[in-house]
Coordinates of C-alpha atoms in Angstrom, one line a residue:
V1 CA 100.6 207.6 149.8
R2 CA 98.4 205.0 151.3
N3 CA 96.7 204.5 148.0
M4 CA 100.0 204.1 146.4
R5 CA 101.0 201.5 149.0
E6 CA 97.8 199.6 148.5
S7 CA 98.3 199.8 144.8
A8 CA 101.8 198.5 145.2
A9 CA 100.6 195.7 147.6
R10 CA 97.9 194.8 145.1
A11 CA 100.5 194.9 142.2
Q12 CA 102.8 192.6 144.3
Q13 CA 99.9 190.3 145.0
M14 CA 99.0 190.2 141.3
E15 CA 102.6 189.7 140.4
A16 CA 102.9 186.8 143.0
S17 CA 99.6 185.4 141.7
S18 CA 100.8 185.8 138.2
E19 CA 104.1 184.1 139.1
G20 CA 102.2 181.3 140.7
L21 CA 100.1 180.9 137.6
R22 CA 103.3 181.0 135.4
Q23 CA 104.8 178.3 137.6
A24 CA 101.6 176.2 137.5
L25 CA 101.6 176.6 133.7
A26 CA 105.3 175.7 133.4
T27 CA 104.7 172.6 135.6
E28 CA 101.7 171.7 133.5
Q29 CA 103.7 172.0 130.3
Q30 CA 106.5 170.0 131.8
E31 CA 104.0 167.3 132.8
K32 CA 102.5 167.4 129.4
Q33 CA 105.9 167.0 127.7
A34 CA 106.8 164.1 130.0
L35 CA 103.5 162.4 129.1
Q36 CA 104.2 163.0 125.4
V37 CA 107.7 161.4 125.8
Q38 CA 106.1 158.5 127.7
M39 CA 103.5 158.1 124.9
A40 CA 106.1 158.4 122.2
D41 CA 108.2 155.8 124.1
M42 CA 105.2 153.5 124.4
V43 CA 104.4 153.5 120.6
P44 CA 107.8 152.2 119.6
R45 CA 107.6 149.7 122.4
Q46 CA 104.3 148.5 121.2
R47 CA 105.6 148.4 117.7
L48 CA 108.6 146.5 118.8
E49 CA 106.4 144.1 120.8
A50 CA 104.1 143.6 117.7
A51 CA 107.2 143.1 115.5
S52 CA 108.6 140.5 118.0
E53 CA 105.3 138.7 117.9
E54 CA 105.3 138.7 114.1
L55 CA 108.8 137.4 114.0
R56 CA 108.0 134.7 116.5
Q57 CA 105.0 133.7 114.4
A58 CA 107.1 133.8 111.2
R59 CA 109.7 131.6 112.8
A60 CA 107.1 129.1 114.0
A61 CA 105.6 129.0 110.5
E62 CA 109.0 128.5 109.0
Q63 CA 109.8 125.7 111.4
Q64 CA 106.3 124.1 110.5
E65 CA 107.2 124.4 106.8
Q66 CA 110.6 122.8 107.5
Q67 CA 109.0 119.9 109.3
E68 CA 106.5 119.4 106.5
K69 CA 109.2 119.6 103.9
Q70 CA 111.2 116.9 105.8
A71 CA 108.1 114.7 106.0
L72 CA 107.6 115.1 102.2
Q73 CA 111.2 114.3 101.6
M74 CA 110.9 111.2 103.7
Q75 CA 107.8 110.2 101.8
M76 CA 109.5 110.8 98.5
A77 CA 112.5 108.7 99.6
D78 CA 110.1 105.9 100.7
M79 CA 108.3 106.1 97.4
A80 CA 111.6 106.0 95.4
H81 CA 112.7 103.0 97.5
N82 CA 109.4 101.2 96.9
A83 CA 109.6 102.0 93.2
R84 CA 113.2 100.5 93.0
E85 CA 112.0 97.3 94.9
N86 CA 109.0 97.0 92.5
A87 CA 111.3 97.4 89.5
E88 CA 113.6 94.7 90.9
R89 CA 110.6 92.4 91.5
A90 CA 109.3 93.1 88.0
E91 CA 112.7 92.2 86.6
Q92 CA 112.7 89.0 88.6
L93 CA 109.2 88.1 87.5
E94 CA 110.1 88.8 83.9
A95 CA 113.3 86.6 84.2
S96 CA 111.2 83.9 85.9
G97 CA 108.6 84.2 83.1
E98 CA 111.4 83.8 80.5
E99 CA 112.8 80.8 82.3
L100 CA 109.3 79.4 82.4
R101 CA 108.9 79.9 78.6
Q102 CA 112.2 78.2 78.1
D103 CA 111.2 75.3 80.3
K104 CA 107.8 75.0 78.4
Q105 CA 109.6 75.0 75.0
E106 CA 112.0 72.3 76.3
L107 CA 109.1 70.2 77.6
Q108 CA 107.2 70.6 74.3
M109 CA 110.3 69.5 72.4
K110 CA 110.7 66.5 74.7
I111 CA 106.9 65.6 74.3
E112 CA 107.3 66.0 70.5
N113 CA 110.5 63.8 70.6
F114 CA 108.7 61.3 72.8
E115 CA 105.7 61.2 70.5
R116 CA 108.0 60.6 67.5
Q117 CA 109.9 57.9 69.3
R118 CA 106.5 56.3 70.4
T119 CA 105.2 56.5 66.8
A120 CA 108.5 54.9 65.6
M121 CA 108.3 52.1 68.2
E122 CA 104.6 51.5 67.3
M123 CA 105.6 51.2 63.6
E124 CA 108.5 48.8 64.6
L125 CA 106.1 46.8 66.7
R126 CA 103.6 46.5 63.9
V127 CA 106.3 45.5 61.5
K128 CA 107.6 42.8 63.9
I129 CA 104.0 41.6 64.6
A130 CA 103.4 41.5 60.9
T131 CA 106.6 39.6 60.4
L132 CA 105.8 37.2 63.3
E133 CA 102.3 36.6 61.9
E134 CA 103.7 35.7 58.6

């Protein structure tokens, strides 16, 4: 009977020890699962943070491109304005050149007319001188 009691006591101790091991194993598995959940939770968070950073950088790059585009548009507008002013100046210079050519022609005609009148007067004077000398 004593052997049976000792065996029963040992069996109970082994069962208690086994139950403790089962509980320790269950606790360990729960902790492992909790860690896996935390790790799984961290990966999407890290991906989300990386995606947020990429988005921020993309927005900054887009803003930079927009500013550069605006600067180029302003330069192009300035260049177009300067081109219009230059075209107007060229037209004015061309018109001035045409006026100068017309003025030059008028002066040449006046000079030619003056030369003819002078020549005619010289001829008249020679005739008068010749008449007076006779």
